[in-house]
Amino acid sequence: MTRYVLSRLAGLVPTLFLIGVLVFLFVHLLPGDPARLAAGPDATPETVALVRKDLGLDRTIPQQFVRFVDGVLHWNFGRSLSTKRPVAEEIAERFMPTFWLTVWSMAWSVTFGMAIGVASAVWRNRWPDRIGMTLAVSGISFPAFALGMVLMQVFAVDLGWVPAVGNDDWRGYILPSLTLGAAVAAIMARFTRSSFVDILGEDFVRTARAKGLDERHVVIKHAMRNALIPVVTMMGLQFGFLLGGSIVVEKVFNWPGLGRLLVDAVDMRDYPVIQALVLLFSLEFIAINLVVDVLYGLINPAIRFR
Amino acid sequence: MNPLPRFAATTLAAIATAIASLVIAAPAYASKDVVFAVASTFTTTDPYDANDTLSQAMAKSFYEGLFGFDKDMKLIPVLAESYTVSPDGLTYTIKLRHGVRFQDGTDFNAEAVKVNFDRVTNPDNKLKRYGLYKIIAKTEVVDEYTARVTLKEPFSAFINDLAHPSGVMISPAALKKWGSKDIAFHPVGTGPFKFVEWRQPDYLKVEKFDGYWRKGYPKVDSITWKPVVDNNSRAALMQTGEAQFTFPVPYELAQVLKAKTDLELVAAPSIVLRYLSMNTLQKPFDDVRVREAIAYAINKEALAKVAFSGYAVPADGVVPDAVEYSVKLGPWPYDVAKAKKLLAEAGYPNGFETELWSAYNYSTAQKVAQFLQQQLQQIGIRTKITMLEAGQRVQKVESWPDPKTAPVRLYYVGWSSSTGEADWALRPLLASESWPPTLFNTAYYRNDQVDTDIKGALATTDKTEKAKLYRDAQERIWKDAPWAPLVTEELLSAHNRRLTGVYVMPDASFNFTDIDLR
């Protein structure tokens, strides 16, 4: 298995390089001149020229590309065009708030989603199923920004239990993680349910029941291991998406995370920040996929790595 | 027994505990700490390198200039006591206030003035406000409290440039210590508050500077500047008491906040003029009758009501009232019959098709664009709306290289003259030297007499002469109608009733000299 992980990690390098090249080309294709945007609405052409020089945008595209690749190889992602701080610093500062928000959202939504999903599958077409699936469909259909605003109005403005915005202490995490996790919980619930329903109809489950195992063993020991495989895949995907920073939730709760950083960077055509963020997101996805693959083996030892 | 109900019960119990533990009272604030909730993150703390009003307004916490504006945009001396101009308009001698200290304990004197002006006028420092100060040829120290600034050519709006929020005095010692770039992370000025920390994008905190030269000020212990991007969230913050002041308040939330007894909603006049510029180089807008027809066809009163929820007034000139030397010429009447007649005379009895671009894509601008489309439809002008995103705007309008092929036709945009003076309200927008990509004359308007007036007004230091020239320019522009002037916006802010002395100025900057919390 170590060999497998190592070979996957080695495969990372060409993938990331390709992504880097594509991202570089894409951001430079975006319409709009970052020097002009940074210089502001009432800047004279001389000022724009000064700003362009300051940002290193007076060089040719190939020169900028060489500089970018060289920088990345030395773990230097340049400086943000708008704040002039090192991009690595800028991202590091925003990464932890997004990461913890993701972890908390995932924690509650996976727990809940799976519990609802399993209950719905076990009591299929009976009231736990109906309630669970009603919740799940509402969770998917209710847009996050609306949910966020409703939660904020009720719990922060009307009741005053939690602060409206901010991540200073754990109370600040409650509303955003609820908002962010709602859709994930719903997706997890539906996914778990369908996966379990399939598995519970399998021959080996019937065999298990036939040999007189009690239902608890059948569901938890036999069905769970097999049903979890697609659920874990989904979990990994969702985790990856959330780590990219939710633009909507971060805006509503004023979360100092990566989603807002990306939006701001695109608005200001902040090339170095966009490039570094896209590289980071790709890296996160690849890493999560790897973890998910390893998890398969742990959940179901019948799966082997080659 | 089936294991699942027990599992569910445990989970439920856990949730119940979690919810119960949430029931904690809202945080109580120490008496004199104020939180400002503002709409976007700060780009820098260095006013010489900032192009956004907000960053410059925030920087007033720790920086002051030689001159400044009071809350009504009247020019006042701050760190300067007085000034004299040589008859040729080239040399400004500025007497400085005595006994002023920077927050690092060093003295403010003429040397500091020289250091700051030398810094911004040196192109090697690549500061974004270079353009505003490049007119300075040299700065000399006459004595400890007298500085002499010599200009490259006469520029009568110079004192206004010094009052611009970017023209601040930074401690030379701090500049030396941190360097021209890193001073942005370690600001040291003479202002009422000293810099504590800047956690981007969370907040920027400043606390009372005990050695402030204005005795008895500031009256609060700290200000926390909190950027909160979402409009609803900013409003929520005011209602929970997590912030005491917020700007801007979106029009749709005005009613909600107005209803709260502990909050006060303030609508202040602005110098933000909204207008529809028409590309005068292109048919059919090269015909003044077509341009007049468009100006007549728009009901500005209704526009203010529909798109701005009543928080705007029809524009009554090409330069807003609060700007020095503005002349009241309008508002341009709403007269559909006359518009149709003019259009017919110009040879377009059935109207024509054209493009209508908006320089912004936020919701108010969308409402404006749709309203304008509907109004122009009345006289047969069919428009295709495009809401430009910032990057597109730069590419398709502001940096278009060749005036002859510029694709802009009808263009909805706004402007505020950040120096509070007619020059910066007219020259960048209507002088022929300012055609894009140089500046923002998006109408590609050229009137030689207007050009001469604007140049002449800059060269003279005689106020009556200046007023005469600016009046002539504005009247000519009004007659030529390169724009359909639309409205002047009002600036909506809200503050807690316990908070006093914070004002939104007409240029959307803030004045908080007298800030106090009861």
Coordinates of C-alpha atoms in Angstrom, one line a residue, chain B residues 28 34 156 195 208 268 289 297 336-337 378 481:
Chain B
A28 CA -21.3 43.1 26.2
V34 CA -16.8 51.5 18.6
S156 CA -5.0 76.6 -8.7
F195 CA -2.7 51.7 14.6
K208 CA -6.8 56.3 21.2
A268 CA -26.6 62.7 3.5
R289 CA -30.8 67.2 -31.2
A297 CA -37.0 61.5 -22.6
V336 CA -41.5 63.2 -24.2
A337 CA -43.3 65.3 -26.9
Q378 CA -41.1 55.7 -25.5
A481 CA -25.5 67.8 -23.9

